[in-house]
């Protein structure tokens, strides 16, 4: 595959370094590396076991041992590969066919760092009901970064998240405001399905705490139970 001349992004994860080849000449946004994926990985790196932090509020959340995961809109694969290196080893990366060449290229490019080629699959959010079955849900962890930018895809995206995540699972979401319309609809729909927790900015990795980017943890609302919503104030 031939890429246009685009910057290579290097992402250090503990003792490893991922090398992410972009294709900014592509017509698809998924072939660029977006900041939210880096912010999520470095947040996880800061707190994932064995973290040196004495008081670790994310120890259980980021203990990936024995957990199954799927990434939606994996793009160049930064978030999935980074979390794999932090212990999320039972993982499948998904995106649309147009982005697959870039994803496969980067998985191959980083095979020596990862020790294997990670599992990947084509998923269209608007066909989630059919395709979710082929992915053998539910999953303990659903990963998604910078996936909210087109209003028309918001409904299918939220439905896909809901279909794939376990009742007691989590969605790890790297988020940046891209479209006011998509933003408003996304959080309205999420509040119906999920309890929303925003990670305080001071808990992000100090070198990857971009003002525009946030990390959210979404958990399914338990039917008939008491829940608290914490919709994102920062992005309204």
XYZ file of N, CA, C and O in Angstrom, residues 61-159:
396
model
N -10.843 -0.422 36.945
C -11.242 -0.069 35.580
C -10.191 -0.498 34.560
O -10.523 -1.018 33.497
N -8.932 -0.275 34.901
C -7.847 -0.487 33.943
C -7.070 -1.778 34.182
O -6.003 -1.981 33.614
N -7.626 -2.653 35.009
C -7.054 -3.998 35.148
C -7.677 -4.856 34.052
O -8.799 -5.323 34.167
N -6.937 -5.041 32.988
C -7.482 -5.677 31.785
C -7.350 -7.195 31.788
O -7.732 -7.845 30.808
N -6.809 -7.752 32.849
C -6.576 -9.203 32.880
C -7.889 -9.966 32.701
O -8.865 -9.756 33.424
N -7.918 -10.842 31.717
C -9.071 -11.700 31.495
C -10.267 -11.021 30.846
O -11.344 -11.611 30.775
N -10.084 -9.795 30.356
C -11.214 -9.065 29.776
C -11.190 -9.116 28.249
O -10.128 -9.068 27.628
N -12.391 -9.219 27.670
C -12.546 -9.188 26.205
C -12.901 -7.770 25.783
O -13.695 -7.096 26.447
N -12.329 -7.335 24.658
C -12.539 -5.959 24.231
C -12.706 -5.847 22.720
O -12.227 -6.692 21.957
N -13.392 -4.788 22.317
C -13.546 -4.467 20.910
C -13.370 -2.959 20.757
O -13.814 -2.189 21.621
N -12.701 -2.549 19.697
C -12.571 -1.119 19.416
C -13.423 -0.768 18.200
O -13.375 -1.443 17.177
N -14.181 0.311 18.320
C -14.984 0.834 17.218
C -14.263 2.009 16.581
O -13.742 2.883 17.280
N -14.227 2.030 15.247
C -13.554 3.128 14.553
C -12.075 3.178 14.871
O -11.529 4.220 15.252
N -11.398 2.052 14.726
C -9.999 1.939 15.161
C -9.050 2.821 14.360
O -7.986 3.196 14.864
N -9.395 3.134 13.125
C -8.532 4.006 12.323
C -7.157 3.400 12.104
O -7.021 2.262 11.658
N -6.126 4.157 12.471
C -4.749 3.674 12.308
C -4.330 2.718 13.424
O -3.225 2.179 13.389
N -5.197 2.536 14.407
C -4.945 1.514 15.418
C -4.225 1.970 16.669
O -3.846 1.141 17.500
N -4.060 3.274 16.857
C -3.275 3.773 17.991
C -3.847 3.330 19.329
O -3.130 2.795 20.183
N -5.144 3.550 19.541
C -5.736 3.225 20.843
C -5.689 1.724 21.104
O -5.273 1.279 22.182
N -6.108 0.936 20.130
C -6.131 -0.506 20.315
C -4.758 -1.087 20.587
O -4.579 -1.880 21.519
N -3.769 -0.672 19.807
C -2.418 -1.192 20.004
C -1.841 -0.743 21.338
O -1.180 -1.507 22.045
N -2.104 0.499 21.693
C -1.596 1.009 22.966
C -2.187 0.267 24.147
O -1.474 -0.119 25.084
N -3.498 0.047 24.125
C -4.150 -0.664 25.223
C -3.747 -2.141 25.255
O -3.667 -2.755 26.324
N -3.471 -2.712 24.085
C -2.960 -4.077 24.020
C -1.648 -4.176 24.804
O -1.432 -5.121 25.579
N -0.779 -3.204 24.617
C 0.501 -3.211 25.327
C 0.327 -3.016 26.834
O 1.221 -3.352 27.621
N -0.836 -2.503 27.234
C -1.119 -2.293 28.654
C -1.939 -3.442 29.248
O -2.448 -3.333 30.359
N -2.065 -4.534 28.479
C -2.680 -5.735 29.028
C -4.027 -6.119 28.454
O -4.581 -7.151 28.825
N -4.571 -5.291 27.557
C -5.870 -5.617 26.957
C -5.630 -6.504 25.733
O -5.742 -6.073 24.588
N -5.292 -7.745 26.000
C -4.763 -8.604 24.938
C -5.834 -9.365 24.157
O -5.576 -9.830 23.058
N -7.038 -9.509 24.733
C -8.131 -10.182 24.010
C -8.966 -9.092 23.348
O -9.982 -8.652 23.879
N -8.513 -8.658 22.183
C -9.008 -7.426 21.578
C -9.184 -7.593 20.073
O -8.339 -8.193 19.407
N -10.292 -7.059 19.546
C -10.482 -7.009 18.104
C -10.715 -5.558 17.698
O -11.503 -4.845 18.315
N -9.978 -5.112 16.678
C -10.073 -3.737 16.184
C -10.998 -3.715 14.974
O -10.859 -4.551 14.076
N -11.928 -2.775 14.929
C -12.886 -2.738 13.825
C -12.947 -1.356 13.182
O -12.715 -0.338 13.829
N -13.290 -1.363 11.906
C -13.548 -0.121 11.162
C -14.216 -0.489 9.848
O -14.491 -1.671 9.593
N -14.456 0.525 9.023
C -15.104 0.300 7.732
C -14.069 -0.141 6.694
O -12.860 0.048 6.896
N -14.511 -0.732 5.569
C -13.547 -1.257 4.584
C -12.540 -0.221 4.080
O -11.364 -0.565 3.878
N -12.968 1.023 3.908
C -12.066 2.036 3.347
C -10.864 2.325 4.237
O -9.816 2.777 3.762
N -11.009 2.066 5.527
C -9.931 2.360 6.480
C -9.045 1.139 6.731
O -7.932 1.253 7.226
N -9.518 -0.040 6.354
C -8.790 -1.277 6.647
C -7.347 -1.297 6.127
O -6.451 -1.794 6.822
N -7.074 -0.784 4.917
C -5.674 -0.800 4.481
C -4.745 -0.056 5.433
O -3.636 -0.512 5.705
N -5.184 1.088 5.943
C -4.350 1.849 6.882
C -4.185 1.100 8.198
O -3.095 1.055 8.779
N -5.266 0.478 8.677
C -5.198 -0.273 9.923
C -4.271 -1.477 9.775
O -3.380 -1.705 10.604
N -4.458 -2.236 8.712
C -3.612 -3.423 8.488
C -2.146 -3.040 8.321
O -1.245 -3.729 8.812
N -1.911 -1.937 7.611
C -0.540 -1.449 7.410
C 0.132 -1.184 8.756
O 1.283 -1.566 8.988
N -0.591 -0.522 9.662
C -0.002 -0.179 10.950
C 0.128 -1.378 11.872
O 1.075 -1.460 12.663
N -0.804 -2.313 11.777
C -0.659 -3.542 12.561
C 0.587 -4.320 12.128
O 1.332 -4.843 12.963
N 0.815 -4.360 10.828
C 2.011 -5.036 10.310
C 3.279 -4.260 10.684
O 4.292 -4.857 11.072
N 3.190 -2.949 10.599
C 4.330 -2.078 10.896
C 4.793 -2.263 12.348
O 5.975 -2.157 12.653
N 3.847 -2.536 13.240
C 4.161 -2.644 14.666
C 4.169 -4.077 15.182
O 4.161 -4.302 16.391
N 4.206 -5.027 14.262
C 4.137 -6.429 14.674
C 5.285 -6.819 15.604
O 5.104 -7.566 16.569
N 6.458 -6.291 15.349
C 7.608 -6.647 16.186
C 7.448 -6.089 17.605
O 7.918 -6.691 18.576
N 6.773 -4.950 17.726
C 6.525 -4.359 19.046
C 5.426 -5.119 19.781
O 5.517 -5.386 20.981
N 4.383 -5.479 19.032
C 3.229 -6.153 19.625
C 3.460 -7.645 19.834
O 2.830 -8.269 20.688
N 4.327 -8.214 19.020
C 4.583 -9.647 19.105
C 3.627 -10.481 18.273
O 3.743 -11.696 18.196
N 2.655 -9.844 17.639
C 1.667 -10.545 16.815
C 0.903 -9.506 16.004
O 1.044 -8.310 16.219
N 0.084 -9.983 15.076
C -0.844 -9.104 14.378
C -2.192 -9.188 15.096
O -2.754 -10.280 15.237
N -2.676 -8.054 15.559
C -3.917 -8.057 16.328
C -5.115 -8.394 15.442
O -5.122 -8.131 14.242
N -6.140 -8.952 16.072
C -7.368 -9.299 15.345
C -8.074 -8.029 14.875
O -8.101 -7.028 15.583
N -8.669 -8.125 13.689
C -9.387 -6.967 13.161
C -10.577 -7.455 12.336
O -10.581 -8.584 11.831
N -11.578 -6.601 12.213
C -12.796 -6.975 11.499
C -13.488 -5.732 10.964
O -13.324 -4.633 11.503
N -14.245 -5.935 9.896
C -15.023 -4.838 9.314
C -16.362 -4.735 10.044
O -17.056 -5.733 10.226
N -16.681 -3.535 10.493
C -17.974 -3.297 11.145
C -18.546 -1.975 10.647
O -17.889 -0.933 10.708
N -19.773 -2.036 10.135
C -20.539 -0.834 9.805
C -21.504 -0.589 10.960
O -22.316 -1.455 11.279
N -21.451 0.573 11.570
C -22.323 0.835 12.713
C -23.797 0.740 12.336
O -24.628 0.331 13.137
N -24.131 1.121 11.101
C -25.551 1.097 10.716
C -26.058 -0.324 10.442
O -27.230 -0.522 10.163
N -25.152 -1.301 10.536
C -25.560 -2.709 10.408
C -25.189 -3.472 11.675
O -24.944 -4.675 11.652
N -25.179 -2.731 12.774
C -24.655 -3.295 14.021
C -25.415 -4.529 14.479
O -24.828 -5.482 14.983
N -26.725 -4.503 14.306
C -27.526 -5.635 14.801
C -27.081 -6.934 14.138
O -26.965 -7.981 14.789
N -26.801 -6.888 12.844
C -26.349 -8.083 12.133
C -24.898 -8.420 12.473
O -24.551 -9.567 12.732
N -24.061 -7.382 12.464
C -22.628 -7.626 12.596
C -22.209 -7.899 14.029
O -21.203 -8.561 14.266
N -22.979 -7.395 14.984
C -22.628 -7.637 16.379
C -22.585 -9.136 16.676
O -21.719 -9.611 17.402
N -23.509 -9.867 16.077
C -23.550 -11.314 16.316
C -22.258 -11.984 15.864
O -21.743 -12.884 16.533
N -21.731 -11.538 14.740
C -20.504 -12.150 14.226
C -19.299 -11.832 15.108
O -18.285 -12.525 15.058
N -19.409 -10.789 15.923
C -18.310 -10.415 16.823
C -18.399 -11.131 18.172
O -17.541 -10.941 19.033
N -19.451 -11.937 18.347
C -19.637 -12.711 19.587
C -19.632 -11.847 20.842
O -18.808 -12.038 21.737
N -20.545 -10.868 20.905
C -20.650 -10.079 22.129
C -21.294 -10.906 23.237
O -21.755 -12.023 22.957
N -21.342 -10.383 24.468
C -20.943 -9.017 24.837
C -19.476 -8.946 25.251
O -18.842 -9.964 25.527
N -18.984 -7.701 25.333
C -17.587 -7.444 25.677
C -17.487 -6.743 27.027
O -18.348 -5.944 27.387
N -16.389 -7.013 27.718
C -16.120 -6.319 28.981
C -15.784 -4.850 28.736
O -16.132 -3.980 29.536
N -15.077 -4.606 27.627
C -14.615 -3.247 27.326
C -14.889 -2.931 25.857
O -14.539 -3.722 24.971
N -15.509 -1.785 25.616
C -15.641 -1.236 24.261
C -14.811 0.042 24.219
O -14.964 0.919 25.075
N -13.917 0.123 23.255
C -13.023 1.276 23.108
C -13.464 2.096 21.906
O -13.771 1.538 20.846
N -13.516 3.420 22.064
C -13.856 4.296 20.945
C -13.193 5.647 21.174
O -13.316 6.222 22.261
N -12.476 6.147 20.179
C -11.840 7.459 20.319
C -12.109 8.298 19.072
O -11.946 7.837 17.952
N -12.536 9.532 19.321
C -12.793 10.497 18.245
C -13.721 9.920 17.174
O -13.432 9.954 15.982
N -14.861 9.413 17.624
C -15.802 8.774 16.698
C -17.089 9.585 16.500
O -17.968 9.180 15.750
N -17.196 10.740 17.174
C -18.424 11.536 17.106
C -18.154 12.802 16.300
O -17.628 13.789 16.826
N -18.482 12.749 15.021
C -18.241 13.932 14.193
C -19.271 14.098 13.086
O -19.301 15.130 12.413
N -20.129 13.113 12.869
C -21.185 13.215 11.852
C -22.509 12.867 12.524
O -22.651 11.793 13.114
N -23.466 13.785 12.441
C -24.730 13.607 13.154
C -25.439 12.316 12.745
O -26.015 11.609 13.585
N -25.369 11.977 11.468
C -26.101 10.805 10.959
C -25.592 9.488 11.540
O -26.316 8.491 11.551
N -24.361 9.458 11.995
C -23.799 8.205 12.507
C -23.968 8.045 14.017
O -23.655 6.992 14.564
N -24.460 9.083 14.689
C -24.532 9.052 16.150
C -25.466 7.949 16.641
O -25.104 7.160 17.529
N -26.667 7.872 16.098
C -27.628 6.853 16.521
C -27.084 5.450 16.368
O -27.088 4.657 17.328
N -26.589 5.100 15.173
C -25.999 3.770 14.999
C -24.806 3.508 15.919
O -24.625 2.386 16.397
N -23.995 4.546 16.180
C -22.835 4.369 17.061
C -23.274 4.015 18.483
O -22.772 3.054 19.075
N -24.215 4.780 19.033
C -24.671 4.514 20.396
C -25.335 3.140 20.478
O -25.121 2.386 21.434
N -26.113 2.791 19.457
C -26.749 1.470 19.429
C -25.712 0.356 19.392
O -25.877 -0.697 20.033
